XYZ file of N, CA, C and O in Angstrom:
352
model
N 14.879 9.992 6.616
C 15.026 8.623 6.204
C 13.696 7.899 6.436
O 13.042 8.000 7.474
N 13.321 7.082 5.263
C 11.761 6.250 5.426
C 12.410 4.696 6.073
O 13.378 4.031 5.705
N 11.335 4.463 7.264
C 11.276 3.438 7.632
C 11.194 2.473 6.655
O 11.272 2.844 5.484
N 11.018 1.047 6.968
C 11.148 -0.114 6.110
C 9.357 -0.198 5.826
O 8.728 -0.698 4.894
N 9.035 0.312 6.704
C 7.648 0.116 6.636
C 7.479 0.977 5.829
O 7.012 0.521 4.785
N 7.618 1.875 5.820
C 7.092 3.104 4.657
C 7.999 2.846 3.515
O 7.552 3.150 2.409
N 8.967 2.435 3.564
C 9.127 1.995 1.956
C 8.621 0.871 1.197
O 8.447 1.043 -0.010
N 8.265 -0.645 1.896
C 7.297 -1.168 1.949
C 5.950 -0.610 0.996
O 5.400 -0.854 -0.078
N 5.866 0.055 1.850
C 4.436 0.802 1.437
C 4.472 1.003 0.063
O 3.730 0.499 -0.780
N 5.442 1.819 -0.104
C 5.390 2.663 -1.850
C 5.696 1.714 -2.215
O 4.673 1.371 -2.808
N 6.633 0.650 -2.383
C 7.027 -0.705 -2.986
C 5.449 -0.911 -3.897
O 5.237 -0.597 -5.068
N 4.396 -1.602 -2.809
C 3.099 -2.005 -2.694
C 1.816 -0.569 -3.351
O 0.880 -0.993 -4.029
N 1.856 0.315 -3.207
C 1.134 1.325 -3.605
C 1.600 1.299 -5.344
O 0.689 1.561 -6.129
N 2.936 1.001 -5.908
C 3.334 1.268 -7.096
C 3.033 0.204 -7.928
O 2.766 0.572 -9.072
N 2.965 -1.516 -7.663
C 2.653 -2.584 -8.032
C 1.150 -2.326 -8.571
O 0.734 -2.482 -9.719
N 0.332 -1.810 -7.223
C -1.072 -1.915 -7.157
C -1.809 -0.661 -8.466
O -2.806 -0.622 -9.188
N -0.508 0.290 -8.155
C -0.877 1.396 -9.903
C -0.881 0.476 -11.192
O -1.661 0.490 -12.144
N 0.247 -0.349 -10.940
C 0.732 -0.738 -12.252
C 0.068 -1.953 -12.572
O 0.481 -2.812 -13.351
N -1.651 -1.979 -11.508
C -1.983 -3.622 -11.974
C -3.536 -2.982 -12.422
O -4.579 -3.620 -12.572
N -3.262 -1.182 -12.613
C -4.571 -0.508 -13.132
C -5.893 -1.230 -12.923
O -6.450 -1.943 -13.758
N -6.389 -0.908 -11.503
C -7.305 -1.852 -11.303
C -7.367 -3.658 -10.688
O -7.993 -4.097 -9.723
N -6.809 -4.117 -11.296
C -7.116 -5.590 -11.479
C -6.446 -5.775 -10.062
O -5.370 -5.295 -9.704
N -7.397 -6.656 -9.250
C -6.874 -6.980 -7.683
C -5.583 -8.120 -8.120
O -5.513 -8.829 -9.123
N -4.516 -7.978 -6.843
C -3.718 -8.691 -6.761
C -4.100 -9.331 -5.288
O -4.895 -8.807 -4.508
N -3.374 -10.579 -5.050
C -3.283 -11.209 -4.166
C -2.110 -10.703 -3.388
O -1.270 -9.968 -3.907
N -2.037 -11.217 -1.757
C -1.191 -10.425 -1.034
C 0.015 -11.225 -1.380
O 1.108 -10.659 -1.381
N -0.065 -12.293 -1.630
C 1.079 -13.041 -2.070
C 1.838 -12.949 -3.192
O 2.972 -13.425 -3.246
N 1.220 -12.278 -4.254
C 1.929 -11.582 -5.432
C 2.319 -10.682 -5.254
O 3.353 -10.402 -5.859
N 1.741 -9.699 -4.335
C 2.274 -8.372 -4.097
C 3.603 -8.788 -3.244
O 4.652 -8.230 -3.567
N 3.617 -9.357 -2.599
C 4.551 -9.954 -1.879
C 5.743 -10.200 -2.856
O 6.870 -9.762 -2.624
N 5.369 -11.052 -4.149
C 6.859 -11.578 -4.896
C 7.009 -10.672 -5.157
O 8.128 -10.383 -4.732
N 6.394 -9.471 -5.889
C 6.733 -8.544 -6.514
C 6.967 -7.300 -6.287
O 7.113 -6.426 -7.141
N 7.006 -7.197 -5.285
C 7.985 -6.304 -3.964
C 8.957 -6.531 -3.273
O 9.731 -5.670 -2.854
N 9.044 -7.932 -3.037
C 10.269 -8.451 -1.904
C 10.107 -8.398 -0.645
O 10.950 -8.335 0.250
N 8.711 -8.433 -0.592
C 8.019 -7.748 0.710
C 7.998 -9.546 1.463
O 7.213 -10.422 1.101
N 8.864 -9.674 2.332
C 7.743 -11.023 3.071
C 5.924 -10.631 2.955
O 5.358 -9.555 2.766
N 5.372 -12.051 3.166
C 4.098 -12.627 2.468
C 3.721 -12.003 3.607
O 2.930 -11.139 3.228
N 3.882 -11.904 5.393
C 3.165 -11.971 6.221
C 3.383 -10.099 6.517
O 2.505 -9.364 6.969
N 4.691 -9.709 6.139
C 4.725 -8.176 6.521
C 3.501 -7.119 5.656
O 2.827 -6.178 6.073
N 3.609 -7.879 4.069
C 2.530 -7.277 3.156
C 1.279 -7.228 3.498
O 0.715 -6.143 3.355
N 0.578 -8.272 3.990
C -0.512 -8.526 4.348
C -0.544 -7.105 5.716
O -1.424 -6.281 5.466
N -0.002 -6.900 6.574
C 0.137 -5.912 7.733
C 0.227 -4.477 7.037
O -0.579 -3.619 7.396
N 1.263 -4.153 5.963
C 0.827 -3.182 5.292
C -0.334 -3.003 4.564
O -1.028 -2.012 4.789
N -0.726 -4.011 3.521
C -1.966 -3.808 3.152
C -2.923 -3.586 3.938
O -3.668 -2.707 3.505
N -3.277 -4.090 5.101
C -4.310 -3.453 6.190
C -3.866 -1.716 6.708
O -4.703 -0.908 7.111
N -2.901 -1.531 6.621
C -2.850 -0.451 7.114
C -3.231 0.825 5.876
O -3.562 1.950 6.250
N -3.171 0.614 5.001
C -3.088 1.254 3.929
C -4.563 1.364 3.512
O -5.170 2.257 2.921
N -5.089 -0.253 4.184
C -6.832 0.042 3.577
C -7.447 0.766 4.565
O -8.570 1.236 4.380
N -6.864 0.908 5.563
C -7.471 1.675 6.718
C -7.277 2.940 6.298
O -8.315 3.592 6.190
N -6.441 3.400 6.072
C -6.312 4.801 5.196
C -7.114 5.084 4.227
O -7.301 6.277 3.985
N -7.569 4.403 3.690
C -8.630 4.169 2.845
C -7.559 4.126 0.970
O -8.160 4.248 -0.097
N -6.453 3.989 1.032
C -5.564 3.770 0.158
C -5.708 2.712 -0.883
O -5.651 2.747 -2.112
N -5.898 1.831 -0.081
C -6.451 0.943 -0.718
C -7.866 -0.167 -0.238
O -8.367 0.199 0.825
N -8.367 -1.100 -0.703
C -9.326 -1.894 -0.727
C -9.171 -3.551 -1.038
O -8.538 -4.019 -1.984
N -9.928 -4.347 0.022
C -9.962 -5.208 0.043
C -10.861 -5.959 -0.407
O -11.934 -5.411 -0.154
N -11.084 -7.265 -1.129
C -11.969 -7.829 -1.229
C -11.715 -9.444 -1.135
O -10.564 -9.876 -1.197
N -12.504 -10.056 -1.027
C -12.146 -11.697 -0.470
C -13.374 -12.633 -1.424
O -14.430 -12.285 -1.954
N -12.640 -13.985 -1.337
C -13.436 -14.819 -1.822
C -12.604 -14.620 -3.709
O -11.666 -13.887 -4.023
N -13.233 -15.368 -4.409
C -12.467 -16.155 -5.875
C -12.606 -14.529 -6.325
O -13.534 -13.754 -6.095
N -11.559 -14.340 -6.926
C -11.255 -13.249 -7.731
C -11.032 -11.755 -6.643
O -11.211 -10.570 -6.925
N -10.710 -12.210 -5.719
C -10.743 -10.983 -4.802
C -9.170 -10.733 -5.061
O -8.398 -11.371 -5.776
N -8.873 -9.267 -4.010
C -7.675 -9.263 -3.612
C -7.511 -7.525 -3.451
O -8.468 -6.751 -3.462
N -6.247 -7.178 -3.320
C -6.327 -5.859 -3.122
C -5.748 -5.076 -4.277
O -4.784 -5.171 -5.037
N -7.015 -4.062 -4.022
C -6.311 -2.882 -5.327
C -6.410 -1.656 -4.837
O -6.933 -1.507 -3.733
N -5.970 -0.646 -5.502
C -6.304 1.193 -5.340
C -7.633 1.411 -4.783
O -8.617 0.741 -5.095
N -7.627 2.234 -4.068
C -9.077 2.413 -3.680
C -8.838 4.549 -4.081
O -9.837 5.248 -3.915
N -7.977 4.987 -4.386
C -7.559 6.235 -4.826
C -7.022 6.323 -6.155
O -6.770 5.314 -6.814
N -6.840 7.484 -6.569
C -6.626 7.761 -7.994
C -5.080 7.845 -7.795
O -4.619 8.760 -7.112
N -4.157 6.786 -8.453
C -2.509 7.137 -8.225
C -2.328 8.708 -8.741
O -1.812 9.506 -7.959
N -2.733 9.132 -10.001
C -2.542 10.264 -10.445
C -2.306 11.491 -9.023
O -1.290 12.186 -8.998
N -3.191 11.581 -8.121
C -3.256 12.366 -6.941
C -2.733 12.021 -6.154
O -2.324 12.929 -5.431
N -2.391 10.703 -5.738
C -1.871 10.529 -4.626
C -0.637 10.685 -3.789
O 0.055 9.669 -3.725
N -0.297 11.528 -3.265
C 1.232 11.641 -3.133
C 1.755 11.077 -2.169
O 1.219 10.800 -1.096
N 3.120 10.825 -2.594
C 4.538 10.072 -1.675
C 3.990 10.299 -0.082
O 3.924 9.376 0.729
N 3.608 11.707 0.210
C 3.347 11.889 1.666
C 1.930 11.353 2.432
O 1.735 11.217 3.640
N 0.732 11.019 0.950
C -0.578 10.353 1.616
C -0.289 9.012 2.215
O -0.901 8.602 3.202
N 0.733 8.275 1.553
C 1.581 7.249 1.320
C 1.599 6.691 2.630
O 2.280 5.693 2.866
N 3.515 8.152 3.308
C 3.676 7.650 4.203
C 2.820 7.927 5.469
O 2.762 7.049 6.329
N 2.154 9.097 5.633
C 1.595 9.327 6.876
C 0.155 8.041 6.749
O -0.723 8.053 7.612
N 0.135 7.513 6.142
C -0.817 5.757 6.084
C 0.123 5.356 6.782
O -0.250 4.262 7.206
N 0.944 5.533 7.096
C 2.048 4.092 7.600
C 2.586 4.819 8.664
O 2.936 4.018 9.530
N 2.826 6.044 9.014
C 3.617 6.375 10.195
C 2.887 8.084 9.947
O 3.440 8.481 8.922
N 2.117 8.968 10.343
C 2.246 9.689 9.819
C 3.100 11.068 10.653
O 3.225 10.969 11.874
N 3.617 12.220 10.000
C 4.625 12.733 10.166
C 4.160 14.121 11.055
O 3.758 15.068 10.378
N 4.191 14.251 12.264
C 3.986 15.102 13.154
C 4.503 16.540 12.609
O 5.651 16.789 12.243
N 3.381 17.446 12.638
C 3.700 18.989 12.118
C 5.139 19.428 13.045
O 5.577 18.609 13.854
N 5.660 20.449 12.903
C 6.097 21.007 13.861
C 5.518 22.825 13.644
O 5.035 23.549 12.774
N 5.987 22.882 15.155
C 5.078 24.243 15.858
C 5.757 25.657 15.410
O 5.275 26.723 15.794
């Protein structure tokens, strides 16, 4: 079962495919996920730390893909957000 956070995530990773490029604001990503404004913003940092995605600031900024969706899979996803301990 995916945490809220990791579904979150893909919520936000699938918006950001479907805006091919063009930065969104965290607050759109927000309507258009259902994501509260302040939880998105916490995923989006975590995700750019992954290097998932990218930030930029100032007029026309915002966040987009910093990876090719084509490659990216469900599991680069979640282990950005929690990632999933091998077993031995």
């Amino acid at each position: 079962m995916l945490s809220t956070t990791a579904e979150y995530a893909l919520r936000i990773m699938v918006v950001l495919a479907e805006a091919r490029g063009e930065p969104r604001t965290s607050e759109c990503i927000a309507g258009l996920t259902a994501v509260p404004t302040d939880y998105s913003v916490k995923v989006l940092q975590m995700l750019a730390r992954s290097g998932l995605v990218r930030a930029q600031r100032g007029r026309g900024g915002g966040f987009r893909l910093a990876c090719d969706p084509e490659f990216t899979t469900l599991l680069d996803v979640i282990n950005a957000i929690e990632p999933i301990k091998r077993m031995k």
